[in-house]
Short mmCIF file of C-alpha atoms in Angstrom, two decimals:
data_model
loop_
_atom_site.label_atom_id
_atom_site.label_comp_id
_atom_site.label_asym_id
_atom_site.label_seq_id
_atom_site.Cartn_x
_atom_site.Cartn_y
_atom_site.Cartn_z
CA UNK Y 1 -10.43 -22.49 -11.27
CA UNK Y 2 -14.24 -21.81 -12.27
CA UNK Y 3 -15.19 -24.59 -10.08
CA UNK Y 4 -14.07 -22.49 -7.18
CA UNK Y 5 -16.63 -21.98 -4.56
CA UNK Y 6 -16.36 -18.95 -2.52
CA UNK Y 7 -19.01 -17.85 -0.21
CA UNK Y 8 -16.88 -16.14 2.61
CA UNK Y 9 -19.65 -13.17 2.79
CA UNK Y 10 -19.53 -11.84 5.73
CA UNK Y 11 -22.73 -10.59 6.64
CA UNK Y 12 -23.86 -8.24 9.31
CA UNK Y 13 -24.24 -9.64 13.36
CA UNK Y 14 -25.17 -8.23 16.19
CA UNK Y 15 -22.04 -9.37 19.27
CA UNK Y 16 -23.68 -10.03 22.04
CA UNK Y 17 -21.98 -10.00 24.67
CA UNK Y 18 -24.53 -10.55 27.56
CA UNK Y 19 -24.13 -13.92 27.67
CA UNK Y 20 -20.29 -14.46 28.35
CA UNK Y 21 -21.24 -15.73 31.86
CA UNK Y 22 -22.78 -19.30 30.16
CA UNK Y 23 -21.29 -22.10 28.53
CA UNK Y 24 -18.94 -22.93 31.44
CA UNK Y 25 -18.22 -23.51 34.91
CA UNK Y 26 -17.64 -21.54 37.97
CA UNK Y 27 -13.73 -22.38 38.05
CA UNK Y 28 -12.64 -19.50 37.04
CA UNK Y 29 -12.06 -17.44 33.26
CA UNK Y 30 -9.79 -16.17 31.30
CA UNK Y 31 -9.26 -12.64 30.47
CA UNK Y 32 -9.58 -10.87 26.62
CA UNK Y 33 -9.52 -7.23 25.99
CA UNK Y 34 -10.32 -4.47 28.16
CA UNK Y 35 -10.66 -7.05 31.07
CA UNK Y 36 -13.42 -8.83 29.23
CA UNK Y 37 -13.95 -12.62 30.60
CA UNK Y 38 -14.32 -15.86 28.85
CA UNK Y 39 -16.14 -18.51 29.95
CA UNK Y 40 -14.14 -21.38 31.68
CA UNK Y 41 -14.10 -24.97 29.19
CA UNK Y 42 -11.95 -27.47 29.52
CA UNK Y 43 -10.03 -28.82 26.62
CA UNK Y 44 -9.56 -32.65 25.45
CA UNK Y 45 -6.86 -34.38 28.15
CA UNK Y 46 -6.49 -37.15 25.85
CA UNK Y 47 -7.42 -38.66 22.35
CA UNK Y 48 -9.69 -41.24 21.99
CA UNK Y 49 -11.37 -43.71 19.56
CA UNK Y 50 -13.80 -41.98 17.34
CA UNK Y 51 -17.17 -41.80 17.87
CA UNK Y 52 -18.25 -42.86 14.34
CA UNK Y 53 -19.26 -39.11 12.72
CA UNK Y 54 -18.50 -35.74 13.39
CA UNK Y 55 -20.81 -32.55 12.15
CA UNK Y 56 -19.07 -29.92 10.50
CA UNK Y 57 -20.14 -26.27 9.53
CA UNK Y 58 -18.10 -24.89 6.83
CA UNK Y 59 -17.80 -22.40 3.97
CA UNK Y 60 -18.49 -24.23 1.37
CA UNK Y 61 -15.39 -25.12 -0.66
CA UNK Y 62 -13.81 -26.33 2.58
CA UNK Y 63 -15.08 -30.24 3.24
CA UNK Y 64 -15.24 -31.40 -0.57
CA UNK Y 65 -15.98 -35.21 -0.82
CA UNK Y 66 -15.68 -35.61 -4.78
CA UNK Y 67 -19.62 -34.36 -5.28
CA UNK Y 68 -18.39 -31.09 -6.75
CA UNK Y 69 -15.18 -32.36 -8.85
CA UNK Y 70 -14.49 -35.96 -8.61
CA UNK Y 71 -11.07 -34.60 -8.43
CA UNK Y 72 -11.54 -33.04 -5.74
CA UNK Y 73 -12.04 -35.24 -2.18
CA UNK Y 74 -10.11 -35.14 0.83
CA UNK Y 75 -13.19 -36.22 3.04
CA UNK Y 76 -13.35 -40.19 1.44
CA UNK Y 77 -10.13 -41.08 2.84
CA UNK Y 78 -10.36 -39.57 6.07
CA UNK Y 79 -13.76 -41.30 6.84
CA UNK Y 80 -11.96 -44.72 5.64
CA UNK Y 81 -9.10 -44.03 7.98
CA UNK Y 82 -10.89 -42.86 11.25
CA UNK Y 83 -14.46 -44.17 10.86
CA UNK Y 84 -15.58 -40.75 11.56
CA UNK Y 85 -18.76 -40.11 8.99
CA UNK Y 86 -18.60 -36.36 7.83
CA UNK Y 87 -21.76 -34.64 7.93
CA UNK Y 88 -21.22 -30.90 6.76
CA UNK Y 89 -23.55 -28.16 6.74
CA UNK Y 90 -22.51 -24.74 4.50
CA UNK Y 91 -22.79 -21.64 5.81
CA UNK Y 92 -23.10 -19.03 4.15
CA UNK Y 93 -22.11 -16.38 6.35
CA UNK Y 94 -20.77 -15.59 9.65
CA UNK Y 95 -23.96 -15.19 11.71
CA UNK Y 96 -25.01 -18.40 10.46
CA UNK Y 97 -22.02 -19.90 11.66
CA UNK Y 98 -22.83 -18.28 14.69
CA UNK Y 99 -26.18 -19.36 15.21
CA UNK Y 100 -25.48 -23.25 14.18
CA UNK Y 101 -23.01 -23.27 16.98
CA UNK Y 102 -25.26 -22.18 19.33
CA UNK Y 103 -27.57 -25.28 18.75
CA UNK Y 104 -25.26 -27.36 20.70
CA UNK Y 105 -25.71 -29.96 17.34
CA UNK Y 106 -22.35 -29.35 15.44
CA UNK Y 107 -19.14 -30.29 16.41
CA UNK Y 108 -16.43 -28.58 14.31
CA UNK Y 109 -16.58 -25.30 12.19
CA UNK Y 110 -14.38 -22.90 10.48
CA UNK Y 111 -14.82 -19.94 11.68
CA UNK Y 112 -13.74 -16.35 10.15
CA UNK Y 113 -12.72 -13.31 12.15
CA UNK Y 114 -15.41 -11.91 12.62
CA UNK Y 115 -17.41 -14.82 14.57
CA UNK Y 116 -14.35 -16.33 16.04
CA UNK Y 117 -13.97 -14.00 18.90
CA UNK Y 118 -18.09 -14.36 18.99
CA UNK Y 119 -17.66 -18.01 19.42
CA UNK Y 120 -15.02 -17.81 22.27
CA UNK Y 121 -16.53 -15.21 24.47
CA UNK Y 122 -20.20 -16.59 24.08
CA UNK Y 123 -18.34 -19.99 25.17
CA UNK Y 124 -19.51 -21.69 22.50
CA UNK Y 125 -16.30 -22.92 21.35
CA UNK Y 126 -13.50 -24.73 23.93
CA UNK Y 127 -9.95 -24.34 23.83
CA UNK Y 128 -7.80 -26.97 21.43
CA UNK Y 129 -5.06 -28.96 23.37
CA UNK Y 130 -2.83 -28.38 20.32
CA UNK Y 131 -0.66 -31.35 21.62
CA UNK Y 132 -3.00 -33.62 20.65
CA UNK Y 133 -3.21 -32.51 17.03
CA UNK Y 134 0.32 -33.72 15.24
CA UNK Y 135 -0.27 -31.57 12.46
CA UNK Y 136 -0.07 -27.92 14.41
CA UNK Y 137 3.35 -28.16 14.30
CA UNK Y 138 3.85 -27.10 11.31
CA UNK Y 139 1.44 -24.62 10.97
CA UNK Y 140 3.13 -21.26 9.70
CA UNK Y 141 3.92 -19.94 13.19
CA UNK Y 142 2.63 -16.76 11.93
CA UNK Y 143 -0.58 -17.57 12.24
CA UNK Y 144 -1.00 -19.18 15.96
CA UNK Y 145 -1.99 -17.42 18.96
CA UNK Y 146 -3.31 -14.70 17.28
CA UNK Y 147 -6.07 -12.05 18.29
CA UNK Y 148 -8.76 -13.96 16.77
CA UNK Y 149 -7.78 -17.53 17.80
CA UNK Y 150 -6.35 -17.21 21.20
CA UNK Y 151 -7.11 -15.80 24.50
CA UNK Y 152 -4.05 -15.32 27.13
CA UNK Y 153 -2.24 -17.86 25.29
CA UNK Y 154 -4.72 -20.39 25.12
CA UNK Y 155 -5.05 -21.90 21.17
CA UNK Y 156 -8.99 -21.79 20.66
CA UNK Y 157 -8.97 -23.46 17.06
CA UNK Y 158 -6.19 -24.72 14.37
CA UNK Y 159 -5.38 -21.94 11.74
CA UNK Y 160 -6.97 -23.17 8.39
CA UNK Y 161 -5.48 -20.65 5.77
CA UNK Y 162 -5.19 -17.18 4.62
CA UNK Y 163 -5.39 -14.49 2.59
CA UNK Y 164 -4.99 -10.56 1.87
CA UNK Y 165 -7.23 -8.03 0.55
CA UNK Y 166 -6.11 -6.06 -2.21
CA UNK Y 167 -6.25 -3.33 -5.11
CA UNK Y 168 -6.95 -4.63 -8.23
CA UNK Y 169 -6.90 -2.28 -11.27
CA UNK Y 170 -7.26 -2.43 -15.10
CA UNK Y 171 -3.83 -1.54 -16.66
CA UNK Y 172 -5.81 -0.12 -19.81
CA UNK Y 173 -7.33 2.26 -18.03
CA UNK Y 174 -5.91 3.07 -14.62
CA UNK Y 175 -3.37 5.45 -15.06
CA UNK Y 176 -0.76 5.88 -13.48
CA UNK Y 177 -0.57 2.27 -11.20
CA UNK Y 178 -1.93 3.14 -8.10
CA UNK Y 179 0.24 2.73 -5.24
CA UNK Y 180 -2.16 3.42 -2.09
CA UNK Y 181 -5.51 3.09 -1.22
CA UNK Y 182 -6.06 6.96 -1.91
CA UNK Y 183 -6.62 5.53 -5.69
CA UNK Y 184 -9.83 4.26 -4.04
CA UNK Y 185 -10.47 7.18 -1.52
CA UNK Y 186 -9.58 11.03 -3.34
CA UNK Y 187 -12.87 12.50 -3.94
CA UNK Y 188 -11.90 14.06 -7.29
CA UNK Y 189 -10.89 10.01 -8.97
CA UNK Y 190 -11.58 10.54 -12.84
CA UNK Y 191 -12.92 6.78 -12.07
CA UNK Y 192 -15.81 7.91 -10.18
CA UNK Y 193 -18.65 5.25 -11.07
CA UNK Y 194 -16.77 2.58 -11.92
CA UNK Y 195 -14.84 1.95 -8.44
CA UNK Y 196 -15.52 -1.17 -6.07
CA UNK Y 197 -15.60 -1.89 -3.00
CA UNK Y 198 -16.49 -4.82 -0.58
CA UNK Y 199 -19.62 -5.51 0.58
CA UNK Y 200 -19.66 -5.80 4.11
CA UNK Y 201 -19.50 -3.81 7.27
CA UNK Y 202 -16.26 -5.21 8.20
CA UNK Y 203 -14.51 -3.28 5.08
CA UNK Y 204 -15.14 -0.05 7.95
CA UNK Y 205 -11.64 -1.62 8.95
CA UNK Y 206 -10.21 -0.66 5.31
CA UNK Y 207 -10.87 3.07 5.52
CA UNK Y 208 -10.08 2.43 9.13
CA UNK Y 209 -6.80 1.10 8.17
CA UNK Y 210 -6.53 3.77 5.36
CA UNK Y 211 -6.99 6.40 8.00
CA UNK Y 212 -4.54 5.29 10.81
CA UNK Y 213 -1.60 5.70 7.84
CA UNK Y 214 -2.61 8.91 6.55
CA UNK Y 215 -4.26 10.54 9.48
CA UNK Y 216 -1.73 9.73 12.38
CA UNK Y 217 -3.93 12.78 14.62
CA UNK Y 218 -6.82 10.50 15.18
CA UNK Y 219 -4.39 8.01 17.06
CA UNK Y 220 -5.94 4.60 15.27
CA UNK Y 221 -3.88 1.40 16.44
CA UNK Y 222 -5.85 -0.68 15.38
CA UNK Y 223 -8.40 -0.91 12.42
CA UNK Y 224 -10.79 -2.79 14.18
CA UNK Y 225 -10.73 -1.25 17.91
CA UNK Y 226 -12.17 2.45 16.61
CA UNK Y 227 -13.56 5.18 19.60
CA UNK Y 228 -16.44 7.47 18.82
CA UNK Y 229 -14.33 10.27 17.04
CA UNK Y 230 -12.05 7.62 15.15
CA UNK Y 231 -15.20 5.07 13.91
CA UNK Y 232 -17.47 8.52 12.77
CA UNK Y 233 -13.80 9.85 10.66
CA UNK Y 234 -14.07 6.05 9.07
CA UNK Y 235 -17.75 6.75 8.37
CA UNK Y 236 -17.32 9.82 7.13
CA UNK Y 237 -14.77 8.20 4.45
CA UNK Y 238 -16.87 6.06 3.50
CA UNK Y 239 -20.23 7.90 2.65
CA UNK Y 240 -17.69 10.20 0.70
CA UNK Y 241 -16.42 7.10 -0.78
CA UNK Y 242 -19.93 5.90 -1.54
CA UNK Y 243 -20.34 8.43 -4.31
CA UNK Y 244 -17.12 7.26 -6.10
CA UNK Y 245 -18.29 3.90 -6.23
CA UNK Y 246 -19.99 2.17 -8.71
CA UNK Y 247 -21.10 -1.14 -7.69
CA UNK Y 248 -20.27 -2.99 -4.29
CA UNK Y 249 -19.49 -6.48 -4.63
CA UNK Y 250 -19.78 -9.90 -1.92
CA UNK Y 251 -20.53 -12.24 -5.07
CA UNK Y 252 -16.88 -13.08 -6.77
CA UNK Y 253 -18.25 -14.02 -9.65
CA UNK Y 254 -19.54 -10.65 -10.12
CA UNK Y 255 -16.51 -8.85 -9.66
CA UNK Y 256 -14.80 -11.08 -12.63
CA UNK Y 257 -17.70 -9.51 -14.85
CA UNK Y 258 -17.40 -6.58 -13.56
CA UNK Y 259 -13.83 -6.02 -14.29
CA UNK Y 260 -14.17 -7.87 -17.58
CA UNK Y 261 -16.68 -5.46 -19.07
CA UNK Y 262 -14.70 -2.68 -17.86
CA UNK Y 263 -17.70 -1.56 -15.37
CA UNK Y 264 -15.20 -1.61 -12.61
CA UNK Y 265 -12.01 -0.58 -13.16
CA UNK Y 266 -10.30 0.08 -9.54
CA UNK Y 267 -11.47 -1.86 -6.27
CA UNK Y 268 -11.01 -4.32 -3.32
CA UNK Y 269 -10.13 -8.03 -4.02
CA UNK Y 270 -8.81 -11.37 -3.29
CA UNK Y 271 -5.88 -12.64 -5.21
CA UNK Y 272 -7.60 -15.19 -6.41
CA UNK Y 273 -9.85 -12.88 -7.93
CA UNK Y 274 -7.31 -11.55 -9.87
CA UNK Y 275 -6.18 -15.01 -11.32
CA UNK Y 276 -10.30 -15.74 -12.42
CA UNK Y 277 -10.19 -11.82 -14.29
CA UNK Y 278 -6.39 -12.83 -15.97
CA UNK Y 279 -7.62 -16.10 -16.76
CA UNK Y 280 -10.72 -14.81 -18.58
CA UNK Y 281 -8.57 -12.10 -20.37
CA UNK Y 282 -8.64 -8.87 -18.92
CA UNK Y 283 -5.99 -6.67 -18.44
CA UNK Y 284 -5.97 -6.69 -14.58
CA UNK Y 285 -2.99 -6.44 -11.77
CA UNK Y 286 -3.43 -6.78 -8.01
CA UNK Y 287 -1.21 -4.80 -5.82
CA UNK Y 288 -0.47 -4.44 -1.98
CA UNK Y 289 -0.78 -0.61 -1.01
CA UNK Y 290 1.72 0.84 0.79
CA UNK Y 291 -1.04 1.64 3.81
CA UNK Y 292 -0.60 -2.18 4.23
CA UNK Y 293 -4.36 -3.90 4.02
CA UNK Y 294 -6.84 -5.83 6.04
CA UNK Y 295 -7.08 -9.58 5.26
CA UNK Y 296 -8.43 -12.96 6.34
CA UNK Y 297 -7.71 -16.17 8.40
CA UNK Y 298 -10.06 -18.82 9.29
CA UNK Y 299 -10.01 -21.08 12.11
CA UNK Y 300 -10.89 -24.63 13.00
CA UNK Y 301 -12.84 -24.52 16.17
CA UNK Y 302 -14.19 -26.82 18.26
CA UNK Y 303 -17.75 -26.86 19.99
CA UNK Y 304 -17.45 -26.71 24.00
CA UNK Y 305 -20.36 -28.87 23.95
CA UNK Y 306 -19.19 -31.36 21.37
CA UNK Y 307 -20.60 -34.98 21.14
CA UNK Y 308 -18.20 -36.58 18.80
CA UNK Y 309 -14.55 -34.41 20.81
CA UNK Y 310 -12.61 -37.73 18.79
CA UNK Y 311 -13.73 -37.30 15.58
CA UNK Y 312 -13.64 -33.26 15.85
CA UNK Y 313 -9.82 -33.53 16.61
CA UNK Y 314 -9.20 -36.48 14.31
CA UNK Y 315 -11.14 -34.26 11.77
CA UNK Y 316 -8.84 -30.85 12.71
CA UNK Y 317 -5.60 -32.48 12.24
CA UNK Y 318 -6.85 -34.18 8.80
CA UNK Y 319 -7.85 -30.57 7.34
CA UNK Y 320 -4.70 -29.19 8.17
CA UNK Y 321 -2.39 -32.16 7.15
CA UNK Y 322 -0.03 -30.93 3.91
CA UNK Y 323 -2.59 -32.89 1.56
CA UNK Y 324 -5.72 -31.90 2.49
CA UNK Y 325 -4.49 -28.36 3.29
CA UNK Y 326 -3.02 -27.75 0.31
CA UNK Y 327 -5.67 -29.33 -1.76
CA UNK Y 328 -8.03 -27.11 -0.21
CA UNK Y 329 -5.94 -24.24 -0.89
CA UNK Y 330 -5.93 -24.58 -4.68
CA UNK Y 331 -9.67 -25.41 -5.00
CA UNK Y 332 -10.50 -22.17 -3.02
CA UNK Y 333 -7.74 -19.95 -3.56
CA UNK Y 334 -5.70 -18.98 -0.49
CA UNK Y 335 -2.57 -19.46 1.08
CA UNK Y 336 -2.26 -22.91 3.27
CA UNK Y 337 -1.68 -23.38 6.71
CA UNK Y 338 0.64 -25.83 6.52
CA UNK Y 339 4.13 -25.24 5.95
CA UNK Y 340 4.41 -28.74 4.13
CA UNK Y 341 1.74 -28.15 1.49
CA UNK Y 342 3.50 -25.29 -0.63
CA UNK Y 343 5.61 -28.76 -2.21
CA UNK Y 344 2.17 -30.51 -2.61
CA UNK Y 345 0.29 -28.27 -4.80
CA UNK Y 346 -0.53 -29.12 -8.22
CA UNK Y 347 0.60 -25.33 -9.70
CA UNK Y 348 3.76 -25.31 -8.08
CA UNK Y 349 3.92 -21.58 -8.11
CA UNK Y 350 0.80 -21.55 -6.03
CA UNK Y 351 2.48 -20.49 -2.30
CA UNK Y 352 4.57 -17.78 -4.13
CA UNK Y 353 1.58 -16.41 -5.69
CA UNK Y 354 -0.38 -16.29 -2.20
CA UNK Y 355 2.49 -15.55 -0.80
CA UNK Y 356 2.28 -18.30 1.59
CA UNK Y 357 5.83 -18.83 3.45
CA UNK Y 358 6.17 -14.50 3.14
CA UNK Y 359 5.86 -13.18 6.87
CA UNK Y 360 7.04 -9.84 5.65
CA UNK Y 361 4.00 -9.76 3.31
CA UNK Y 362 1.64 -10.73 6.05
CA UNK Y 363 3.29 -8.72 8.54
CA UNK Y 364 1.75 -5.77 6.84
CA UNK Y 365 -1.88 -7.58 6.84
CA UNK Y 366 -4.75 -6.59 9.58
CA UNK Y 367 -6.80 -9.69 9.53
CA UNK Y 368 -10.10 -9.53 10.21
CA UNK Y 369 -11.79 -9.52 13.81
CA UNK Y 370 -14.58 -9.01 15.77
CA UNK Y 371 -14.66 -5.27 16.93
CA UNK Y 372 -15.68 -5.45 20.43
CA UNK Y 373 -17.03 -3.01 22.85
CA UNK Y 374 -13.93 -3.78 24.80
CA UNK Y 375 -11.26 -2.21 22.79
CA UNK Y 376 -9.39 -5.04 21.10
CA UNK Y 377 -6.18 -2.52 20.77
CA UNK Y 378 -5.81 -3.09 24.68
CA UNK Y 379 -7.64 0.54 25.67
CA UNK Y 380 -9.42 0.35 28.49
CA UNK Y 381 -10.11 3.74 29.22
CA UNK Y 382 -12.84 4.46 26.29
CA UNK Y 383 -15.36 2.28 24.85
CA UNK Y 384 -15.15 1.08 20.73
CA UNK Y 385 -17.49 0.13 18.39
CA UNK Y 386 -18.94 -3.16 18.25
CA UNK Y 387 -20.31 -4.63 15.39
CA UNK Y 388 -23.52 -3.97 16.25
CA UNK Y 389 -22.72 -0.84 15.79
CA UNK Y 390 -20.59 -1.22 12.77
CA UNK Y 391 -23.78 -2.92 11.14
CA UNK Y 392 -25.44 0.04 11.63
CA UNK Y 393 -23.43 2.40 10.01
CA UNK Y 394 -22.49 0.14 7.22
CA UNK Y 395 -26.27 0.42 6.22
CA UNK Y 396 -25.81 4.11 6.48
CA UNK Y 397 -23.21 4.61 4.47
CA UNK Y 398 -24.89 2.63 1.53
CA UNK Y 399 -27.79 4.82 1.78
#
């Protein structure tokens, strides 16, 4: 498990959204929140032949071809099979994902929340015929057509995995368990200093989220789709928070220590997180608060002015076939796609412990996406947050 690599840092982005109008023809658009358009693409009629290669842009972790861990290749076989060379670029965050897109030179990438809805409504990604890809059908239904893959309907990428965010806590010193995220929020914590919390601008959506439980007056629906008065009450949460906590943390690796020496004690996590802390001895637990929390799903998209559309779908049902899918679910710590992988995983508790097949456990998950100026809640009589904006504060709120 120390061979992991996860670089899912989500880094701050300006959304522009200016330039909806390219990337497509004149036939027409479909509509997103608050009326907003996307740019008309056509998806793949039919498969092909590969072209010979296809250029990826991943986190890294995703496309492993034995160079890390010889153990650890599902790209070999699939370039013996199709013919398709894989040339993959790392990313290591969302605005670089972004920004390679935009280059026109990339034909596949796997996309988080945050640039997703970027991607789609700077038509920089097409729609996916999901016919075409055999392996969608048993994808975990609760992830397809959601906000941040799909527009009216329309499948704009293959669902690559998942995973919650959570409270992790040292049992030696956390006392009572915590229970909610209040553990993380009351102002008078007797673990003031030694509190975590993630570092991005997205984790606006936790006290967000935090706030639309315990605060029903300011009328939050959704954690990421925040008006003037409901974005400042998350701000204001979180520059109170600020002086609780002790360290914020993007690096993993750095959370492990942190827990280990006992320099963090209470905070935001992944679960796999926890299983790196266990595994290196300390006495941690991860819990799901009863506020519910905010969470993660990536998606395989495809570039709307791909070069290599054969190899890009050949490549998308690969990923997501129960082998590869659930070896890359081991190697970087999340729940698979694929319905078919939980029986393919080496640790064959590894679905129960991401809670893979559990749709009442991700039923009470807010996965991360793009806040838009167009309320993604469906409200089109006010104007949200972008995150532009959310950038902004986030620096604000760190002092």
């Amino acid at each position: 498990m120390r061979n992991r690599w996860m670089t899912a840092v989500l880094a701050a982005g300006v959304l522009t959204l200016a330039a909806c109008g390219g990337g497509g023809d004149s036939g027409g658009s479909a509509s997103g929140p608050g009326g907003l358009e996307v740019p008309k693409i056509d998806k793949l009629a039919a498969l092909g032949a590969g072209e010979g290669e296809v250029n990826i842009v991943s986190w890294a972790g995703y496309v492993e071809d034995g160079s890390t861990d010889k153990a650890v290749d599902w790209v070999t076989g699939f370039e013996k099979e199709t013919g398709c060379q894989v040339n993959n670029k790392i990313a290591g965050t969302s605005d670089e994902m972004v920004a390679l897109m935009k280059t026109g030179e990339y034909d596949v990438v796997s996309a988080s929340g945050d640039a997703s809805l970027r991607l789609i409504y700077g038509g920089d990604v097409a729609p996916v015929n999901t016919d075409l890809i055999a392996n969608y059908k048993d994808v975990f239904d609760g992830l397809k057509n959601k906000q941040w893959n799909s527009v009216d309907g329309a499948a704009y990428g293959v669902p690559h995995g998942r995973g919650a965010n959570l409270l992790m806590y040292r049992t030696d010193s956390v006392t009572p368990a915590p229970t909610s995220w209040n553990a993380v929020f009351d102002a008078n914590s007797p673990y003031k200093g030694k509190i975590t919390a993630y570092d991005s601008p997205i984790y606006i959506a936790d006290a967000a989220l935090y706030l639309m439980k315990t605060k029903p007056e300011l009328n939050i629906k959704n954690p990421y789709a925040l008006d003037d008065t409901q974005f400042q009450a998350a701000v204001d949460l979180l520059k109170a928070q600020n002086e609780l906590i002790g360290e914020y943390w993007s690096d993993y690796t750095k959370e492990v220590q942190a827990f280990k020496a006992g320099n963090s004690v209470l905070g935001t996590t992944w679960q796999v997180i926890t299983n790196l802390t266990k595994a290196d001895g300390a006495p941690v637990e991860a819990i799901l608060p009863t506020e519910g929390a905010t969470g993660w799903s990536d998606t395989w998209m495809v570039s709307a002015s791909t070069k290599h559309p054969n190899c890009a779908y050949l490549w998308m049902n690969h990923i997501i076939s129960p082998q590869a899918n659930a070896g890359v679910a081991e190697w970087f710590g999340e729940a698979p796609s694929n319905k078919l992988s939980c029986a393919l995983t080496a640790d064959k508790s590894h679905c129960a412990t991401f809670h893979a097949d559990d749709e009442a456990y991700f039923d009470q998950i807010w996965y991360w996406t793009t806040p838009l100026a167009q309320c993604v809640d469906g409200r089109t009589d006010v104007t949200c947050k972008d995150y532009a904006a959310w950038t902004q504060a986030w620096t604000t709120i760190k002092g």
